[in-house]
CSV table of C-alpha atoms and ligand atoms in Angstrom, one decimal:
chain,number,residue,atom,x,y,z
A,118,UNK,CA,-5.7,16.1,5.8
A,119,UNK,CA,-2.2,18.3,5.3
A,120,UNK,CA,0.8,16.3,4.4
A,121,UNK,CA,4.5,17.9,5.1
A,122,UNK,CA,7.6,16.0,3.2
A,123,UNK,CA,11.0,16.8,4.0
A,124,UNK,CA,13.5,15.9,1.1
A,125,UNK,CA,17.0,14.6,2.6
A,126,UNK,CA,19.5,13.7,-0.3
A,127,UNK,CA,22.4,12.4,1.0
A,128,UNK,CA,23.1,8.2,1.0
A,129,UNK,CA,26.5,6.3,2.2
A,130,UNK,CA,26.7,4.7,-0.9
A,131,UNK,CA,24.8,5.4,-4.4
A,132,UNK,CA,22.9,2.1,-5.3
A,133,UNK,CA,22.9,1.7,-8.7
A,134,UNK,CA,19.4,1.0,-9.5
A,135,UNK,CA,18.1,4.2,-7.5
A,136,UNK,CA,17.0,7.8,-9.7
A,137,UNK,CA,16.2,9.8,-6.4
A,138,UNK,CA,17.5,13.0,-5.9
A,139,UNK,CA,20.6,12.0,-3.5
A,140,UNK,CA,24.2,12.5,-3.5
A,141,UNK,CA,26.8,9.9,-1.8
A,142,UNK,CA,29.8,12.6,-1.7
A,143,UNK,CA,28.2,15.7,-0.1
A,144,UNK,CA,27.8,15.1,3.6
A,145,UNK,CA,29.9,17.8,4.7
A,146,UNK,CA,27.0,19.8,3.4
A,147,UNK,CA,24.3,18.1,6.1
A,148,UNK,CA,24.4,20.6,8.4
A,149,UNK,CA,24.0,23.7,6.7
A,150,UNK,CA,21.5,21.8,4.1
A,151,UNK,CA,19.2,20.9,7.2
A,152,UNK,CA,19.5,24.8,8.9
A,153,UNK,CA,18.0,25.9,5.8
A,154,UNK,CA,15.2,23.0,5.5
A,155,UNK,CA,14.3,24.8,8.9
A,156,UNK,CA,14.1,28.1,7.6
A,157,UNK,CA,12.2,27.3,4.3
A,158,UNK,CA,9.6,25.8,6.9
A,159,UNK,CA,9.2,28.5,9.1
A,160,UNK,CA,8.7,30.8,6.3
A,161,UNK,CA,6.0,28.6,5.0
A,162,UNK,CA,4.3,28.6,8.5
A,163,UNK,CA,4.9,32.5,9.2
A,164,UNK,CA,2.9,32.5,5.7
A,165,UNK,CA,-0.3,30.5,7.3
A,166,UNK,CA,0.9,26.8,6.2
A,167,UNK,CA,-2.0,24.6,8.2
A,168,UNK,CA,-1.0,22.3,11.0
A,169,UNK,CA,0.5,18.8,9.3
A,170,UNK,CA,-1.3,15.5,9.7
A,171,UNK,CA,1.4,13.2,8.7
A,172,UNK,CA,5.3,14.4,8.1
A,173,UNK,CA,6.9,12.1,6.0
A,174,UNK,CA,11.5,12.4,5.9
A,175,UNK,CA,12.5,10.7,3.0
A,176,UNK,CA,15.2,10.6,1.3
A,177,UNK,CA,17.9,9.5,0.4
A,178,UNK,CA,18.4,8.4,4.2
A,179,UNK,CA,17.5,10.5,6.5
A,180,UNK,CA,19.1,8.3,9.0
A,181,UNK,CA,22.5,9.4,8.0
A,182,UNK,CA,21.9,12.8,9.5
A,183,UNK,CA,22.7,13.6,13.0
A,184,UNK,CA,19.3,12.4,14.7
A,185,UNK,CA,19.2,16.0,16.9
A,186,UNK,CA,19.9,18.1,13.3
A,187,UNK,CA,17.0,16.3,11.4
A,188,UNK,CA,14.9,16.8,14.7
A,189,UNK,CA,15.3,20.2,14.5
A,190,UNK,CA,13.5,20.4,11.3
A,191,UNK,CA,10.8,18.3,12.9
A,192,UNK,CA,10.6,20.4,16.0
A,193,UNK,CA,9.7,23.4,13.4
A,194,UNK,CA,6.5,21.4,12.3
A,195,UNK,CA,3.1,22.7,13.6
A,196,UNK,CA,1.2,19.1,14.1
A,197,UNK,CA,-1.9,18.3,13.9
A,198,UNK,CA,-2.8,16.2,17.2
A,199,UNK,CA,-2.2,12.4,16.2
A,200,UNK,CA,-0.2,13.2,13.6
A,201,UNK,CA,1.7,10.4,11.6
A,202,UNK,CA,5.5,11.0,11.5
A,203,UNK,CA,7.9,8.8,9.3
A,204,UNK,CA,11.6,8.6,8.9
A,205,UNK,CA,13.3,6.5,6.3
A,206,UNK,CA,16.3,4.5,7.6
A,207,UNK,CA,18.3,2.3,6.4
A,208,UNK,CA,19.1,-0.7,8.3
A,209,UNK,CA,22.6,0.2,8.5
A,210,UNK,CA,22.0,3.3,10.5
A,211,UNK,CA,19.9,2.5,13.0
A,212,UNK,CA,21.1,2.5,16.4
A,213,UNK,CA,18.9,2.9,19.7
A,214,UNK,CA,20.0,6.3,20.4
A,215,UNK,CA,18.8,7.2,16.9
A,216,UNK,CA,15.4,6.1,17.2
A,217,UNK,CA,15.3,7.3,21.0
A,218,UNK,CA,15.9,11.0,19.8
A,219,UNK,CA,13.3,10.4,17.1
A,220,UNK,CA,10.6,9.4,19.2
A,221,UNK,CA,11.6,11.8,22.0
A,222,UNK,CA,10.2,14.5,19.2
A,223,UNK,CA,7.6,13.0,18.3
A,224,UNK,CA,8.6,10.3,15.3
A,225,UNK,CA,5.9,7.5,15.9
A,226,UNK,CA,6.8,5.6,12.4
A,227,UNK,CA,9.9,4.1,10.6
A,228,UNK,CA,10.4,3.0,7.0
A,229,UNK,CA,13.3,0.6,6.5
A,230,UNK,CA,15.0,0.0,3.1
A,231,UNK,CA,15.4,-3.9,3.5
A,232,UNK,CA,15.1,-4.5,-0.3
A,233,UNK,CA,15.7,-8.6,0.2
A,234,UNK,CA,16.8,-10.8,3.1
A,235,UNK,CA,19.2,-12.8,0.7
A,236,UNK,CA,22.7,-12.2,0.9
A,237,UNK,CA,23.4,-12.5,-3.1
A,238,UNK,CA,20.6,-10.8,-3.9
A,239,UNK,CA,21.8,-7.6,-1.7
A,240,UNK,CA,25.1,-7.7,-3.0
A,241,UNK,CA,23.8,-7.8,-6.5
A,242,UNK,CA,21.4,-4.6,-5.5
A,243,UNK,CA,24.9,-3.0,-4.3
A,244,UNK,CA,23.3,-2.4,-0.8
A,245,UNK,CA,25.4,-1.9,2.3
A,246,UNK,CA,23.3,-4.1,4.7
A,247,UNK,CA,23.2,-7.6,5.3
A,248,UNK,CA,19.7,-9.5,6.7
A,249,UNK,CA,21.5,-10.0,10.3
A,250,UNK,CA,21.1,-5.7,10.2
A,251,UNK,CA,17.6,-6.0,9.4
A,252,UNK,CA,16.8,-8.4,12.2
A,253,UNK,CA,18.8,-6.0,14.2
A,254,UNK,CA,17.1,-2.8,13.0
A,255,UNK,CA,13.5,-4.3,13.4
A,256,UNK,CA,14.3,-5.6,17.0
A,257,UNK,CA,15.4,-2.1,17.9
A,258,UNK,CA,12.4,-0.3,16.3
A,259,UNK,CA,10.3,-2.4,18.9
A,260,UNK,CA,12.3,-1.5,22.0
A,261,UNK,CA,12.7,2.1,20.8
A,262,UNK,CA,8.2,1.8,21.3
A,263,UNK,CA,7.4,2.4,17.7
A,264,UNK,CA,4.1,1.0,17.5
A,265,UNK,CA,4.3,1.0,13.5
A,266,UNK,CA,6.9,0.6,10.9
A,267,UNK,CA,7.0,-0.5,7.3
A,268,UNK,CA,9.6,-2.7,5.6
A,269,UNK,CA,10.5,-1.9,1.9
A,270,UNK,CA,11.5,-4.8,-0.1
A,271,UNK,CA,12.5,-5.1,-3.9
A,272,UNK,CA,11.7,-7.9,-6.5
A,273,UNK,CA,13.7,-8.5,-9.7
A,274,UNK,CA,17.4,-8.3,-8.7
A,275,UNK,CA,19.7,-9.6,-10.8
A,276,UNK,CA,20.2,-13.7,-10.0
A,277,UNK,CA,17.0,-13.4,-8.0
A,278,UNK,CA,15.0,-16.7,-8.4
A,279,UNK,CA,11.5,-17.1,-7.1
A,280,UNK,CA,12.6,-19.4,-4.6
A,281,UNK,CA,14.8,-16.5,-3.5
A,282,UNK,CA,12.3,-13.7,-3.1
A,283,UNK,CA,10.2,-16.2,-1.6
A,284,UNK,CA,12.8,-16.6,0.8
A,285,UNK,CA,12.7,-12.7,1.3
A,286,UNK,CA,9.1,-12.5,2.0
A,287,UNK,CA,8.8,-15.1,4.4
A,288,UNK,CA,11.6,-13.7,6.4
A,289,UNK,CA,10.1,-10.4,6.3
A,290,UNK,CA,6.8,-11.6,7.2
A,291,UNK,CA,8.6,-13.7,10.1
A,292,UNK,CA,9.6,-10.4,11.6
A,293,UNK,CA,5.8,-9.1,11.9
A,294,UNK,CA,5.8,-6.0,10.7
A,295,UNK,CA,2.4,-3.9,10.3
A,296,UNK,CA,3.2,-2.5,7.2
A,297,UNK,CA,5.2,-3.9,4.1
A,298,UNK,CA,5.8,-1.7,0.6
A,299,UNK,CA,7.0,-4.3,-2.0
A,300,UNK,CA,8.3,-2.8,-5.2
A,301,UNK,CA,8.7,-4.1,-8.7
A,302,UNK,CA,12.8,-2.9,-9.7
A,303,UNK,CA,12.6,-0.7,-12.3
A,304,UNK,CA,15.1,0.3,-14.6
A,305,UNK,CA,15.3,4.4,-14.4
A,306,UNK,CA,16.7,6.3,-16.8
A,307,UNK,CA,20.5,7.6,-16.7
A,308,UNK,CA,21.2,4.7,-13.6
A,309,UNK,CA,24.3,2.5,-14.2
A,310,UNK,CA,21.2,-0.4,-13.9
A,311,UNK,CA,19.8,1.1,-17.2
A,312,UNK,CA,23.3,0.6,-19.4
A,313,UNK,CA,23.3,-2.9,-18.2
A,314,UNK,CA,20.4,-4.8,-19.7
A,315,UNK,CA,22.1,-8.6,-18.7
A,316,UNK,CA,20.9,-7.0,-15.1
A,317,UNK,CA,17.4,-5.8,-16.6
A,318,UNK,CA,14.3,-7.8,-14.7
A,319,UNK,CA,11.8,-9.6,-16.8
A,320,UNK,CA,8.1,-8.7,-16.5
A,321,UNK,CA,6.7,-12.1,-16.3
A,322,UNK,CA,9.2,-13.0,-13.4
A,323,UNK,CA,8.4,-9.9,-11.9
A,324,UNK,CA,4.5,-10.8,-12.2
A,325,UNK,CA,5.2,-13.8,-10.7
A,326,UNK,CA,6.9,-12.7,-7.5
A,327,UNK,CA,3.9,-10.3,-7.2
A,328,UNK,CA,1.4,-12.8,-7.2
A,329,UNK,CA,3.8,-14.7,-4.7
A,330,UNK,CA,4.0,-11.9,-2.3
A,331,UNK,CA,0.6,-11.1,-2.3
A,332,UNK,CA,-0.8,-14.4,-1.4
A,333,UNK,CA,2.3,-15.0,1.7
A,334,UNK,CA,1.5,-11.3,3.1
A,335,UNK,CA,-2.1,-11.8,2.7
A,336,UNK,CA,-2.0,-15.3,4.6
A,337,UNK,CA,0.2,-13.3,7.2
A,338,UNK,CA,-2.7,-10.7,7.7
A,339,UNK,CA,-1.2,-8.1,5.7
A,340,UNK,CA,-3.9,-6.8,3.5
A,341,UNK,CA,-3.3,-5.1,0.1
A,342,UNK,CA,-4.4,-1.6,0.2
A,343,UNK,CA,-2.7,-0.1,-2.7
A,344,UNK,CA,-0.8,-2.0,-5.4
A,345,UNK,CA,2.4,-1.8,-3.6
A,346,UNK,CA,1.6,-1.7,0.2
A,347,UNK,CA,0.0,-4.1,2.4
A,348,UNK,CA,-0.9,-3.2,6.1
A,349,UNK,CA,-2.2,-5.2,9.0
A,350,UNK,CA,-5.8,-3.0,9.5
A,351,UNK,CA,-5.3,0.2,11.2
A,352,UNK,CA,-1.4,0.3,9.9
A,353,UNK,CA,-1.9,2.0,6.2
A,354,UNK,CA,0.1,5.0,5.9
A,355,UNK,CA,-1.5,8.1,6.2
A,356,UNK,CA,0.9,10.3,4.3
A,357,UNK,CA,0.7,8.1,1.3
A,358,UNK,CA,-3.1,7.6,1.3
A,359,UNK,CA,-3.1,11.4,1.2
A,360,UNK,CA,-0.9,11.4,-2.2
A,361,UNK,CA,-3.5,8.9,-3.7
A,362,UNK,CA,-6.2,11.3,-2.4
A,363,UNK,CA,-4.8,14.2,-4.4
A,364,UNK,CA,-4.3,15.6,-0.6
A,365,UNK,CA,-2.5,19.1,-0.4
A,366,UNK,CA,1.2,18.8,1.1
A,367,UNK,CA,4.1,20.8,1.3
A,368,UNK,CA,7.3,19.4,0.2
A,369,UNK,CA,10.9,20.9,1.8
A,370,UNK,CA,14.0,20.7,1.0
A,371,UNK,CA,16.1,20.0,-2.5
A,372,UNK,CA,13.8,18.4,-5.6
A,373,UNK,CA,10.9,18.4,-3.5
A,374,UNK,CA,7.3,18.3,-4.9
A,375,UNK,CA,4.5,20.5,-3.5
A,376,UNK,CA,0.4,20.6,-4.5
A,377,UNK,CA,-2.2,22.4,-3.4
A,378,UNK,CA,-5.7,22.4,-5.0
A,379,UNK,CA,-4.5,21.6,-8.2
A,380,UNK,CA,-1.4,23.5,-8.4
A,381,UNK,CA,1.9,21.7,-8.0
A,382,UNK,CA,5.0,23.1,-8.0
A,383,UNK,CA,8.8,21.8,-7.2
A,384,UNK,CA,12.5,22.7,-5.4
A,385,UNK,CA,15.4,23.0,-7.6
A,386,UNK,CA,17.5,19.7,-7.6
A,387,UNK,CA,20.7,20.2,-6.0
A,388,UNK,CA,21.4,20.5,-2.7
A,389,UNK,CA,24.1,23.5,-3.1
A,390,UNK,CA,21.4,25.5,-5.1
A,391,UNK,CA,18.8,25.1,-2.4
A,392,UNK,CA,20.8,26.0,-0.3
A,393,UNK,CA,22.2,29.2,-1.7
A,394,UNK,CA,18.7,30.6,-2.9
A,395,UNK,CA,17.2,29.6,1.3
A,396,UNK,CA,20.1,31.3,2.7
A,397,UNK,CA,19.5,34.6,0.5
A,398,UNK,CA,15.9,34.8,1.4
A,399,UNK,CA,15.0,33.4,-2.0
A,400,UNK,CA,12.1,31.2,-2.7
A,401,UNK,CA,13.5,27.2,-3.5
A,402,UNK,CA,10.9,26.8,-6.1
A,403,UNK,CA,12.1,26.0,-9.8
A,404,UNK,CA,8.9,25.3,-11.7
A,405,UNK,CA,5.3,24.4,-11.6
A,406,UNK,CA,2.0,23.5,-13.4
A,407,UNK,CA,-2.0,23.9,-12.6
A,408,UNK,CA,-3.6,20.8,-13.5
A,409,UNK,CA,-7.3,21.6,-15.2
A,410,UNK,CA,-10.0,20.3,-13.8
A,411,UNK,CA,-10.7,17.3,-16.4
A,412,UNK,CA,-6.9,15.9,-16.1
A,413,UNK,CA,-7.1,15.9,-12.2
A,414,UNK,CA,-10.3,14.2,-12.4
A,415,UNK,CA,-8.2,11.3,-14.7
A,416,UNK,CA,-5.4,11.7,-12.1
A,417,UNK,CA,-7.7,10.8,-9.5
A,418,UNK,CA,-9.3,7.9,-11.1
A,419,UNK,CA,-5.8,6.5,-12.0
A,420,UNK,CA,-4.8,6.9,-8.1
A,421,UNK,CA,-7.7,5.5,-6.6
A,422,UNK,CA,-8.0,2.8,-9.3
A,423,UNK,CA,-4.4,1.1,-7.6
A,424,UNK,CA,-6.0,1.8,-4.0
A,425,UNK,CA,-8.0,-0.9,-2.3
A,426,UNK,CA,-11.1,2.0,-2.7
A,427,UNK,CA,-11.0,1.4,-6.1
A,428,UNK,CA,-13.0,4.4,-8.1
A,429,UNK,CA,-17.1,4.6,-8.8
A,430,UNK,CA,-18.3,2.0,-10.4
A,431,UNK,CA,-19.8,3.7,-13.3
A,432,UNK,CA,-16.4,5.2,-14.2
A,433,UNK,CA,-14.9,2.7,-16.2
A,434,UNK,CA,-15.8,0.8,-19.5
A,435,UNK,CA,-15.4,-3.1,-17.9
A,436,UNK,CA,-15.7,-4.7,-21.4
A,437,UNK,CA,-13.0,-7.3,-21.6
A,438,UNK,CA,-12.0,-7.1,-18.4
A,439,UNK,CA,-13.7,-10.2,-17.2
A,440,UNK,CA,-11.6,-11.3,-13.5
A,441,UNK,CA,-9.1,-8.0,-14.1
A,442,UNK,CA,-11.8,-6.0,-12.1
A,443,UNK,CA,-15.2,-7.1,-9.3
A,444,UNK,CA,-17.7,-4.5,-8.6
A,445,UNK,CA,-18.5,-4.0,-5.0
A,446,UNK,CA,-21.5,-2.0,-4.3
A,447,UNK,CA,-20.6,1.4,-6.3
A,448,UNK,CA,-17.0,0.7,-6.2
A,449,UNK,CA,-15.0,-1.1,-8.9
A,450,UNK,CA,-12.1,-2.8,-7.7
A,451,UNK,CA,-9.0,-4.2,-9.3
A,452,UNK,CA,-8.6,-7.8,-9.0
A,453,UNK,CA,-5.1,-9.3,-8.3
A,454,UNK,CA,-4.9,-10.1,-11.6
A,455,UNK,CA,-5.9,-7.2,-12.5
A,456,UNK,CA,-3.4,-5.0,-10.4
A,457,UNK,CA,-0.8,-6.6,-12.4
A,458,UNK,CA,-2.2,-4.6,-15.7
A,459,UNK,CA,-3.2,-1.4,-13.8
A,460,UNK,CA,-1.3,0.9,-15.7
A,461,UNK,CA,-2.9,-1.0,-19.3
A,462,UNK,CA,-6.4,-0.8,-17.7
A,463,UNK,CA,-5.9,3.0,-16.5
A,464,UNK,CA,-5.4,4.5,-20.1
A,465,UNK,CA,-9.3,3.5,-20.4
A,466,UNK,CA,-9.7,6.2,-17.6
A,467,UNK,CA,-8.1,9.1,-20.1
B,113,SAM,C1,14.0,6.8,-1.8
B,113,SAM,S1,14.3,5.4,-1.0
B,113,SAM,C2,15.1,5.6,0.7
B,113,SAM,C3,14.9,4.3,1.3
B,113,SAM,C4,16.7,4.0,1.5
B,113,SAM,N1,17.4,5.1,1.4
B,113,SAM,C5,16.7,2.8,1.3
B,113,SAM,O1,17.3,2.9,0.5
B,113,SAM,O2,16.7,1.8,2.1
B,113,SAM,C6,12.5,4.6,-1.1
B,113,SAM,C7,12.6,3.0,-1.6
B,113,SAM,O3,12.3,3.4,-3.4
B,113,SAM,C8,12.5,2.0,-3.3
B,113,SAM,N2,13.3,1.9,-4.9
B,113,SAM,C9,14.5,3.1,-4.8
B,113,SAM,N3,14.6,3.1,-6.3
B,113,SAM,C10,13.9,1.9,-6.7
B,113,SAM,C11,13.7,1.4,-8.2
B,113,SAM,N4,14.8,1.4,-9.2
B,113,SAM,N5,12.9,-0.1,-8.3
B,113,SAM,C12,12.3,-0.2,-7.5
B,113,SAM,N6,12.4,0.4,-6.4
B,113,SAM,C13,13.1,1.5,-5.9
B,113,SAM,C14,13.5,1.2,-2.6
B,113,SAM,O4,12.6,0.0,-1.8
B,113,SAM,C15,13.4,1.9,-1.4
B,113,SAM,O5,13.7,1.7,-0.1
B,114,SF4,S1,17.5,3.6,-3.0
B,114,SF4,FE1,17.8,4.2,-0.9
B,114,SF4,S2,20.3,4.0,-0.3
B,114,SF4,FE2,20.0,3.6,-2.4
B,114,SF4,S3,20.8,5.7,-3.3
B,114,SF4,FE3,18.5,5.4,-3.4
B,114,SF4,S4,17.9,6.8,-1.5
B,114,SF4,FE4,19.8,5.5,-1.3
């Protein structure tokens, strides 16, 4: 397996909880930026980069870019037969024409940033779409012939009650998605949310919401296969599974990370610096590190513990973990209660 990640660092508006490398005032750079990404990709291909089994356009908001310009980047990626190709989209940018262009170039999966299906929660999160936009986008995704797609939701926004969250998950389930990612809202350093403690989520409230989401999604036939991810059988994200299995991948664009056989490296953070480096024939790499074997092993176990595949049964001292882990054959897997304490349990692997 080999993955390609393409970072698209542009948004119409910055959500005040988001710490991703993205900018809301640089759309004039989109064309020049995507041409630089295609150049960086072509250099990697010339250096013998393998064919990709998965490609992920993430952001930022990739669907903000003119679709033919975004697809010129995809055209530069050598694809393995049956490769999974995903584009992250914001619901208010999705049109039939945009999706038709994606599909014509080989995109077979989209990930929609839904976040909530309750208007006052969307407003508190600073989102620019409404629930009707989400329903319209999902209908367009189906009409475009995309057989698989993901809906992202967030729990723990300011003013969100448990009933609001149940309404979101129920409305999401009613859209019959093959895949759902549900994330606990996290307070990221340096964001406006970080400076506003009155809006910080409560751990116990988020734990209740996690359990409720898992019940509702599981009952709807979406199985948990990683702490924050649920899918119908066969619709698991191969690109994410590659990350969780410590596979090799190349990231293109500013702030993109790459990994090969225990060496990790990353590109410069801003689109301006990225474009300037690539256009002058230089590498966009800003730094890197090589993991020693012990660190790599522990990281691998920590990632696997978060997944349905679990870890080898002997890799964890289970003393005092009753009800939190279960042994299935020669594997040890977290229970629902255990998934809520995954970080604490993970520290035992070090
Ligand atoms: C980088 S965003 C890209 C998707 C798209 N731009 C959007 O927001 O709809 C990917 C996902 O990260 C999640 N995310 C971003 N910031 C987060 C935070 N502080 N806590 C939890 N989830 C977050 C959101 O669910 C979002 O859909
Ligand atoms: S959450 Fe998505 S839309 Fe909002 S700023 Fe981050 S990347 Fe952009």
